[in-house]
Amino acid sequence: MSYCVAIDGPAGAGKSTIAKEIAKKMRLIYVDTGAMYRAMALYLVRQNVPKDDLDKISEVCEEAEIGICYENGEQVVYLNGENVNPFLRTEEVGEMASVMSTLKSVREKLVRLQRRLAETTDVIMDGRDIGTCVLPNADVKIYLTASSYVRAKRRFDELTEKGEPCNFDEIEKAIIERDHRDMTRAESPLRKAEDAVEVDSSYLTITQVVDKIVRICEEKKKGFF
Ligand code: DC
């Protein structure tokens, strides 16, 4: 039996940064499920499929084969055989991923891949539905949150540092809209699993959040939870 830690939460709560650190500390493989949805979304963006045409999205998604492998501990996502890691982190791809991930057919395909990975490997997997749907029997479930203000501020600082012009209010508005879409969709909406531990990262450093979650994992192993 493999060991699985599930981390769910809204966009920008710090899931991937935190999960990567925990993976190193606990010798787990980090599985970024958002990257799989983003790879599928990249295909749609490249095919110029409009964001509001769900029928077309569903049809075109059939053409996209997503694969995943690990090179030097880093997750590499393949789209029809091409390593697409460098193209996944744009706003356009993130927006399309949020829209496209509402589709049942897309989710079924990617969830199958995610479960297959977790069957044979000790993983820390992050996303929106890991604790509620993908790995309902995960050893530890964390629901990582932060206020929309703090998440917008983090994104604003990141873009400003890169020299990209941006507007704080627009960033926060987009975050709130994305939360709404992820939380209200019919298929596997984002929600805290009943047996998940909630961690609010708004006023904690990365190290504090990592230590807190590692402690939760250790306590859980000893049967304290
Ligand atoms: O975590 P992220 O921003 O890379 O995810 C991009 C989008 O993919 C997000 O808006 C919702 C979707 N997603 C999902 O529906 N289920 C997951 N397990 C992971 C991501």
PDB file of C-alpha atoms and ligand atoms in Angstrom:
ATOM      1  CA  MET A   1       0.000   0.000   0.000  1.00  0.00           C
ATOM      2  CA  SER A   2       1.377   3.378  -0.919  1.00  0.00           C
ATOM      3  CA  TYR A   3       1.295   6.424   1.365  1.00  0.00           C
ATOM      4  CA  CYS A   4      -0.734   9.424   0.156  1.00  0.00           C
ATOM      5  CA  VAL A   5      -1.060  13.019   1.317  1.00  0.00           C
ATOM      6  CA  ALA A   6      -3.843  15.043  -0.336  1.00  0.00           C
ATOM      7  CA  ILE A   7      -3.701  18.841  -0.422  1.00  0.00           C
ATOM      8  CA  ASP A   8      -6.693  20.754  -1.724  1.00  0.00           C
ATOM      9  CA  GLY A   9      -7.531  24.424  -1.696  1.00  0.00           C
ATOM     10  CA  PRO A  10      -8.225  27.488  -3.819  1.00  0.00           C
ATOM     11  CA  ALA A  11      -5.848  28.939  -6.419  1.00  0.00           C
ATOM     12  CA  GLY A  12      -2.955  30.845  -4.914  1.00  0.00           C
ATOM     13  CA  ALA A  13      -3.113  29.414  -1.387  1.00  0.00           C
ATOM     14  CA  GLY A  14       0.448  28.123  -1.837  1.00  0.00           C
ATOM     15  CA  LYS A  15      -0.358  24.452  -2.444  1.00  0.00           C
ATOM     16  CA  SER A  16       2.385  23.716  -4.958  1.00  0.00           C
ATOM     17  CA  THR A  17       5.168  25.583  -3.116  1.00  0.00           C
ATOM     18  CA  ILE A  18       4.243  23.880   0.134  1.00  0.00           C
ATOM     19  CA  ALA A  19       3.703  20.437  -1.387  1.00  0.00           C
ATOM     20  CA  LYS A  20       7.104  20.538  -3.122  1.00  0.00           C
ATOM     21  CA  GLU A  21       8.855  21.283   0.172  1.00  0.00           C
ATOM     22  CA  ILE A  22       6.964  18.562   2.027  1.00  0.00           C
ATOM     23  CA  ALA A  23       7.761  16.097  -0.764  1.00  0.00           C
ATOM     24  CA  LYS A  24      11.490  16.723  -0.206  1.00  0.00           C
ATOM     25  CA  LYS A  25      11.235  16.425   3.575  1.00  0.00           C
ATOM     26  CA  MET A  26       9.066  13.309   3.572  1.00  0.00           C
ATOM     27  CA  ARG A  27      10.560  11.673   0.464  1.00  0.00           C
ATOM     28  CA  LEU A  28       7.299  11.659  -1.454  1.00  0.00           C
ATOM     29  CA  ILE A  29       6.660  12.241  -5.134  1.00  0.00           C
ATOM     30  CA  TYR A  30       4.892  15.553  -5.702  1.00  0.00           C
ATOM     31  CA  VAL A  31       1.967  15.267  -8.108  1.00  0.00           C
ATOM     32  CA  ASP A  32       0.670  18.613  -9.369  1.00  0.00           C
ATOM     33  CA  THR A  33      -2.764  17.764 -10.798  1.00  0.00           C
ATOM     34  CA  GLY A  34      -3.439  21.389 -11.805  1.00  0.00           C
ATOM     35  CA  ALA A  35      -0.596  21.039 -14.326  1.00  0.00           C
ATOM     36  CA  MET A  36      -2.480  18.172 -16.006  1.00  0.00           C
ATOM     37  CA  TYR A  37      -5.592  20.350 -16.401  1.00  0.00           C
ATOM     38  CA  ARG A  38      -3.394  23.194 -17.604  1.00  0.00           C
ATOM     39  CA  ALA A  39      -1.750  20.962 -20.251  1.00  0.00           C
ATOM     40  CA  MET A  40      -5.178  20.051 -21.589  1.00  0.00           C
ATOM     41  CA  ALA A  41      -6.104  23.768 -21.522  1.00  0.00           C
ATOM     42  CA  LEU A  42      -2.919  24.668 -23.403  1.00  0.00           C
ATOM     43  CA  TYR A  43      -4.031  22.390 -26.219  1.00  0.00           C
ATOM     44  CA  LEU A  44      -7.366  24.256 -26.409  1.00  0.00           C
ATOM     45  CA  VAL A  45      -5.643  27.653 -26.364  1.00  0.00           C
ATOM     46  CA  ARG A  46      -3.321  26.555 -29.160  1.00  0.00           C
ATOM     47  CA  GLN A  47      -6.310  25.363 -31.197  1.00  0.00           C
ATOM     48  CA  ASN A  48      -7.997  28.762 -30.658  1.00  0.00           C
ATOM     49  CA  VAL A  49     -11.064  27.176 -29.064  1.00  0.00           C
ATOM     50  CA  PRO A  50     -13.236  29.899 -27.484  1.00  0.00           C
ATOM     51  CA  LYS A  51     -13.520  29.747 -23.691  1.00  0.00           C
ATOM     52  CA  ASP A  52     -17.331  29.874 -23.771  1.00  0.00           C
ATOM     53  CA  ASP A  53     -17.885  27.035 -26.289  1.00  0.00           C
ATOM     54  CA  LEU A  54     -18.172  24.000 -23.996  1.00  0.00           C
ATOM     55  CA  ASP A  55     -19.264  21.630 -26.784  1.00  0.00           C
ATOM     56  CA  LYS A  56     -16.216  22.471 -28.850  1.00  0.00           C
ATOM     57  CA  ILE A  57     -13.989  22.249 -25.762  1.00  0.00           C
ATOM     58  CA  SER A  58     -15.327  18.790 -24.994  1.00  0.00           C
ATOM     59  CA  GLU A  59     -14.779  17.644 -28.599  1.00  0.00           C
ATOM     60  CA  VAL A  60     -11.244  19.048 -28.927  1.00  0.00           C
ATOM     61  CA  CYS A  61     -10.148  17.668 -25.523  1.00  0.00           C
ATOM     62  CA  GLU A  62     -10.520  14.172 -26.992  1.00  0.00           C
ATOM     63  CA  GLU A  63      -7.467  14.904 -29.177  1.00  0.00           C
ATOM     64  CA  ALA A  64      -5.202  15.739 -26.240  1.00  0.00           C
ATOM     65  CA  GLU A  65      -3.220  12.921 -24.630  1.00  0.00           C
ATOM     66  CA  ILE A  66      -1.701  13.876 -21.302  1.00  0.00           C
ATOM     67  CA  GLY A  67       1.261  11.958 -19.907  1.00  0.00           C
ATOM     68  CA  ILE A  68       3.380  12.532 -16.860  1.00  0.00           C
ATOM     69  CA  CYS A  69       6.828  11.454 -15.754  1.00  0.00           C
ATOM     70  CA  TYR A  70       9.490  12.426 -13.242  1.00  0.00           C
ATOM     71  CA  GLU A  71      12.908  13.687 -14.263  1.00  0.00           C
ATOM     72  CA  ASN A  72      15.378  14.499 -11.448  1.00  0.00           C
ATOM     73  CA  GLY A  73      12.453  14.648  -9.013  1.00  0.00           C
ATOM     74  CA  GLU A  74      10.619  17.231 -11.167  1.00  0.00           C
ATOM     75  CA  GLN A  75       7.221  16.489 -12.657  1.00  0.00           C
ATOM     76  CA  VAL A  76       7.204  16.775 -16.431  1.00  0.00           C
ATOM     77  CA  VAL A  77       3.853  16.965 -18.205  1.00  0.00           C
ATOM     78  CA  TYR A  78       3.602  15.770 -21.789  1.00  0.00           C
ATOM     79  CA  LEU A  79       0.925  16.919 -24.215  1.00  0.00           C
ATOM     80  CA  ASN A  80       0.753  14.562 -27.201  1.00  0.00           C
ATOM     81  CA  GLY A  81       4.390  13.669 -26.575  1.00  0.00           C
ATOM     82  CA  GLU A  82       5.709  17.240 -26.094  1.00  0.00           C
ATOM     83  CA  ASN A  83       7.137  18.469 -22.779  1.00  0.00           C
ATOM     84  CA  VAL A  84       4.867  21.476 -22.120  1.00  0.00           C
ATOM     85  CA  ASN A  85       6.074  22.486 -18.640  1.00  0.00           C
ATOM     86  CA  PRO A  86       7.358  25.893 -19.829  1.00  0.00           C
ATOM     87  CA  PHE A  87       3.948  26.910 -21.210  1.00  0.00           C
ATOM     88  CA  LEU A  88       1.578  26.057 -18.369  1.00  0.00           C
ATOM     89  CA  ARG A  89       1.829  29.012 -15.987  1.00  0.00           C
ATOM     90  CA  THR A  90       0.108  31.789 -17.962  1.00  0.00           C
ATOM     91  CA  GLU A  91      -3.143  33.498 -16.920  1.00  0.00           C
ATOM     92  CA  GLU A  92      -4.736  32.491 -20.252  1.00  0.00           C
ATOM     93  CA  VAL A  93      -3.999  28.799 -19.691  1.00  0.00           C
ATOM     94  CA  GLY A  94      -5.109  28.999 -16.020  1.00  0.00           C
ATOM     95  CA  GLU A  95      -8.429  30.579 -17.011  1.00  0.00           C
ATOM     96  CA  MET A  96      -9.061  27.984 -19.722  1.00  0.00           C
ATOM     97  CA  ALA A  97      -8.158  25.198 -17.254  1.00  0.00           C
ATOM     98  CA  SER A  98     -10.707  26.494 -14.770  1.00  0.00           C
ATOM     99  CA  VAL A  99     -13.458  26.527 -17.435  1.00  0.00           C
ATOM    100  CA  MET A 100     -12.514  23.206 -19.037  1.00  0.00           C
ATOM    101  CA  SER A 101     -12.137  21.360 -15.728  1.00  0.00           C
ATOM    102  CA  THR A 102     -15.902  21.640 -15.203  1.00  0.00           C
ATOM    103  CA  LEU A 103     -16.350  18.888 -17.831  1.00  0.00           C
ATOM    104  CA  LYS A 104     -17.021  15.354 -16.610  1.00  0.00           C
ATOM    105  CA  SER A 105     -15.292  13.653 -19.554  1.00  0.00           C
ATOM    106  CA  VAL A 106     -12.077  15.620 -18.965  1.00  0.00           C
ATOM    107  CA  ARG A 107     -12.089  14.936 -15.227  1.00  0.00           C
ATOM    108  CA  GLU A 108     -12.643  11.197 -15.669  1.00  0.00           C
ATOM    109  CA  LYS A 109      -9.646  10.918 -17.967  1.00  0.00           C
ATOM    110  CA  LEU A 110      -7.295  12.835 -15.665  1.00  0.00           C
ATOM    111  CA  VAL A 111      -8.550  11.298 -12.413  1.00  0.00           C
ATOM    112  CA  ARG A 112      -7.785   7.835 -13.846  1.00  0.00           C
ATOM    113  CA  LEU A 113      -4.202   8.921 -14.489  1.00  0.00           C
ATOM    114  CA  GLN A 114      -3.878  10.442 -11.009  1.00  0.00           C
ATOM    115  CA  ARG A 115      -5.191   7.336  -9.249  1.00  0.00           C
ATOM    116  CA  ARG A 116      -2.866   5.106 -11.243  1.00  0.00           C
ATOM    117  CA  LEU A 117       0.114   7.174 -10.072  1.00  0.00           C
ATOM    118  CA  ALA A 118      -0.933   6.996  -6.417  1.00  0.00           C
ATOM    119  CA  GLU A 119      -1.504   3.243  -6.490  1.00  0.00           C
ATOM    120  CA  THR A 120       2.157   2.418  -6.876  1.00  0.00           C
ATOM    121  CA  THR A 121       3.977   5.473  -5.499  1.00  0.00           C
ATOM    122  CA  ASP A 122       4.111   7.365  -2.183  1.00  0.00           C
ATOM    123  CA  VAL A 123       2.726  10.753  -3.196  1.00  0.00           C
ATOM    124  CA  ILE A 124       1.746  14.186  -2.054  1.00  0.00           C
ATOM    125  CA  MET A 125      -0.888  15.277  -4.555  1.00  0.00           C
ATOM    126  CA  ASP A 126      -2.401  18.739  -4.791  1.00  0.00           C
ATOM    127  CA  GLY A 127      -5.512  19.995  -6.559  1.00  0.00           C
ATOM    128  CA  ARG A 128      -9.158  20.731  -5.858  1.00  0.00           C
ATOM    129  CA  ASP A 129     -10.754  17.286  -5.471  1.00  0.00           C
ATOM    130  CA  ILE A 130      -7.950  15.062  -4.224  1.00  0.00           C
ATOM    131  CA  GLY A 131      -9.330  14.406  -0.730  1.00  0.00           C
ATOM    132  CA  THR A 132     -12.961  14.344  -1.831  1.00  0.00           C
ATOM    133  CA  CYS A 133     -12.766  12.362  -5.081  1.00  0.00           C
ATOM    134  CA  VAL A 134      -9.375  11.247  -6.412  1.00  0.00           C
ATOM    135  CA  LEU A 135      -7.959   9.710  -3.202  1.00  0.00           C
ATOM    136  CA  PRO A 136     -10.827   9.454  -0.698  1.00  0.00           C
ATOM    137  CA  ASN A 137      -8.681   7.063   1.394  1.00  0.00           C
ATOM    138  CA  ALA A 138      -5.602   9.313   1.521  1.00  0.00           C
ATOM    139  CA  ASP A 139      -3.575   8.899   4.725  1.00  0.00           C
ATOM    140  CA  VAL A 140      -3.620  12.656   5.377  1.00  0.00           C
ATOM    141  CA  LYS A 141      -5.915  15.323   3.933  1.00  0.00           C
ATOM    142  CA  ILE A 142      -5.110  19.019   4.164  1.00  0.00           C
ATOM    143  CA  TYR A 143      -7.339  21.892   3.080  1.00  0.00           C
ATOM    144  CA  LEU A 144      -4.986  24.832   2.515  1.00  0.00           C
ATOM    145  CA  THR A 145      -6.591  28.273   2.351  1.00  0.00           C
ATOM    146  CA  ALA A 146      -5.690  31.965   2.466  1.00  0.00           C
ATOM    147  CA  SER A 147      -7.843  35.063   2.137  1.00  0.00           C
ATOM    148  CA  SER A 148      -8.479  36.364  -1.390  1.00  0.00           C
ATOM    149  CA  TYR A 149      -6.692  39.591  -0.390  1.00  0.00           C
ATOM    150  CA  VAL A 150      -3.510  37.759   0.636  1.00  0.00           C
ATOM    151  CA  ARG A 151      -3.597  35.522  -2.447  1.00  0.00           C
ATOM    152  CA  ALA A 152      -4.049  38.539  -4.730  1.00  0.00           C
ATOM    153  CA  LYS A 153      -1.190  40.340  -2.966  1.00  0.00           C
ATOM    154  CA  ARG A 154       1.131  37.345  -3.482  1.00  0.00           C
ATOM    155  CA  ARG A 155       0.264  37.220  -7.194  1.00  0.00           C
ATOM    156  CA  PHE A 156       0.617  41.006  -7.515  1.00  0.00           C
ATOM    157  CA  ASP A 157       4.095  40.917  -5.903  1.00  0.00           C
ATOM    158  CA  GLU A 158       5.160  38.006  -8.119  1.00  0.00           C
ATOM    159  CA  LEU A 159       4.116  39.810 -11.325  1.00  0.00           C
ATOM    160  CA  THR A 160       5.596  43.143 -10.177  1.00  0.00           C
ATOM    161  CA  GLU A 161       8.906  41.434  -9.444  1.00  0.00           C
ATOM    162  CA  LYS A 162       8.916  40.026 -12.989  1.00  0.00           C
ATOM    163  CA  GLY A 163       8.283  43.577 -14.283  1.00  0.00           C
ATOM    164  CA  GLU A 164       4.839  42.680 -15.649  1.00  0.00           C
ATOM    165  CA  PRO A 165       2.302  45.517 -15.389  1.00  0.00           C
ATOM    166  CA  CYS A 166      -0.744  44.525 -13.306  1.00  0.00           C
ATOM    167  CA  ASN A 167      -3.635  45.872 -11.290  1.00  0.00           C
ATOM    168  CA  PHE A 168      -4.318  44.622  -7.756  1.00  0.00           C
ATOM    169  CA  ASP A 169      -8.125  44.951  -7.897  1.00  0.00           C
ATOM    170  CA  GLU A 170      -8.315  43.073 -11.202  1.00  0.00           C
ATOM    171  CA  ILE A 171      -6.154  40.267  -9.815  1.00  0.00           C
ATOM    172  CA  GLU A 172      -8.325  39.921  -6.710  1.00  0.00           C
ATOM    173  CA  LYS A 173     -11.500  39.975  -8.826  1.00  0.00           C
ATOM    174  CA  ALA A 174     -10.146  37.179 -11.068  1.00  0.00           C
ATOM    175  CA  ILE A 175      -9.224  35.119  -7.985  1.00  0.00           C
ATOM    176  CA  ILE A 176     -12.724  35.482  -6.520  1.00  0.00           C
ATOM    177  CA  GLU A 177     -14.294  34.522  -9.865  1.00  0.00           C
ATOM    178  CA  ARG A 178     -12.045  31.466 -10.178  1.00  0.00           C
ATOM    179  CA  ASP A 179     -12.887  30.379  -6.601  1.00  0.00           C
ATOM    180  CA  HIS A 180     -16.567  30.708  -7.391  1.00  0.00           C
ATOM    181  CA  ARG A 181     -16.262  28.608 -10.554  1.00  0.00           C
ATOM    182  CA  ASP A 182     -14.140  25.923  -8.854  1.00  0.00           C
ATOM    183  CA  MET A 183     -16.480  25.751  -5.824  1.00  0.00           C
ATOM    184  CA  THR A 184     -19.841  25.755  -7.585  1.00  0.00           C
ATOM    185  CA  ARG A 185     -19.258  23.444 -10.568  1.00  0.00           C
ATOM    186  CA  ALA A 186     -21.359  20.276 -10.627  1.00  0.00           C
ATOM    187  CA  GLU A 187     -18.428  17.874 -11.128  1.00  0.00           C
ATOM    188  CA  SER A 188     -16.130  17.456  -8.099  1.00  0.00           C
ATOM    189  CA  PRO A 189     -16.338  21.037  -6.829  1.00  0.00           C
ATOM    190  CA  LEU A 190     -13.627  22.374  -4.564  1.00  0.00           C
ATOM    191  CA  ARG A 191     -14.624  21.741  -0.970  1.00  0.00           C
ATOM    192  CA  LYS A 192     -13.009  20.654   2.257  1.00  0.00           C
ATOM    193  CA  ALA A 193     -13.306  16.901   2.818  1.00  0.00           C
ATOM    194  CA  GLU A 194     -14.971  16.085   6.134  1.00  0.00           C
ATOM    195  CA  ASP A 195     -11.808  14.445   7.418  1.00  0.00           C
ATOM    196  CA  ALA A 196      -9.402  17.132   6.118  1.00  0.00           C
ATOM    197  CA  VAL A 197      -7.429  19.399   8.441  1.00  0.00           C
ATOM    198  CA  GLU A 198      -7.787  23.073   7.492  1.00  0.00           C
ATOM    199  CA  VAL A 199      -4.622  25.167   7.431  1.00  0.00           C
ATOM    200  CA  ASP A 200      -4.870  28.922   6.787  1.00  0.00           C
ATOM    201  CA  SER A 201      -1.625  30.193   5.259  1.00  0.00           C
ATOM    202  CA  SER A 202      -2.640  33.901   5.225  1.00  0.00           C
ATOM    203  CA  TYR A 203      -0.313  34.975   8.006  1.00  0.00           C
ATOM    204  CA  LEU A 204       2.194  32.115   8.083  1.00  0.00           C
ATOM    205  CA  THR A 205       5.552  31.816   6.324  1.00  0.00           C
ATOM    206  CA  ILE A 206       6.215  28.939   3.926  1.00  0.00           C
ATOM    207  CA  THR A 207       8.399  27.246   6.555  1.00  0.00           C
ATOM    208  CA  GLN A 208       5.679  27.571   9.196  1.00  0.00           C
ATOM    209  CA  VAL A 209       3.064  26.003   6.904  1.00  0.00           C
ATOM    210  CA  VAL A 210       5.417  23.184   5.880  1.00  0.00           C
ATOM    211  CA  ASP A 211       6.318  22.427   9.515  1.00  0.00           C
ATOM    212  CA  LYS A 212       2.681  22.458  10.522  1.00  0.00           C
ATOM    213  CA  ILE A 213       1.664  19.977   7.824  1.00  0.00           C
ATOM    214  CA  VAL A 214       4.649  17.686   8.440  1.00  0.00           C
ATOM    215  CA  ARG A 215       3.668  17.662  12.117  1.00  0.00           C
ATOM    216  CA  ILE A 216       0.073  16.775  11.205  1.00  0.00           C
ATOM    217  CA  CYS A 217       1.390  13.869   9.069  1.00  0.00           C
ATOM    218  CA  GLU A 218       3.611  12.623  11.899  1.00  0.00           C
ATOM    219  CA  GLU A 219       0.833  12.872  14.461  1.00  0.00           C
ATOM    220  CA  LYS A 220      -1.542  11.093  12.143  1.00  0.00           C
ATOM    221  CA  LYS A 221       0.967   8.239  11.718  1.00  0.00           C
ATOM    222  CA  LYS A 222       1.034   7.912  15.516  1.00  0.00           C
ATOM    223  CA  GLY A 223      -2.753   7.837  15.541  1.00  0.00           C
ATOM    224  CA  PHE A 224      -3.288  11.213  17.266  1.00  0.00           C
ATOM    225  CA  PHE A 225      -5.904  12.390  14.779  1.00  0.00           C
TER     226      PHE A 225
HETATM  227  O1   DC B   1      -3.962  24.642  -9.332  1.00  0.00           O
HETATM  228  P1   DC B   1      -3.979  25.267 -10.697  1.00  0.00           P
HETATM  229  O2   DC B   1      -4.225  26.760 -10.658  1.00  0.00           O
HETATM  230  O3   DC B   1      -2.765  24.909 -11.511  1.00  0.00           O
HETATM  231  O4   DC B   1      -5.244  24.612 -11.452  1.00  0.00           O
HETATM  232  C1   DC B   1      -5.732  25.117 -12.663  1.00  0.00           C
HETATM  233  C2   DC B   1      -7.221  24.810 -12.790  1.00  0.00           C
HETATM  234  O5   DC B   1      -7.406  23.403 -12.913  1.00  0.00           O
HETATM  235  C3   DC B   1      -8.088  25.239 -11.604  1.00  0.00           C
HETATM  236  O6   DC B   1      -8.745  26.468 -11.805  1.00  0.00           O
HETATM  237  C4   DC B   1      -9.101  24.151 -11.441  1.00  0.00           C
HETATM  238  C5   DC B   1      -8.549  22.980 -12.189  1.00  0.00           C
HETATM  239  N1   DC B   1      -8.201  21.858 -11.314  1.00  0.00           N
HETATM  240  C6   DC B   1      -9.208  20.983 -10.977  1.00  0.00           C
HETATM  241  O7   DC B   1     -10.359  21.197 -11.354  1.00  0.00           O
HETATM  242  N2   DC B   1      -8.930  19.874 -10.240  1.00  0.00           N
HETATM  243  C7   DC B   1      -7.678  19.633  -9.823  1.00  0.00           C
HETATM  244  N3   DC B   1      -7.435  18.523  -9.112  1.00  0.00           N
HETATM  245  C8   DC B   1      -6.630  20.542 -10.125  1.00  0.00           C
HETATM  246  C9   DC B   1      -6.932  21.656 -10.875  1.00  0.00           C
END
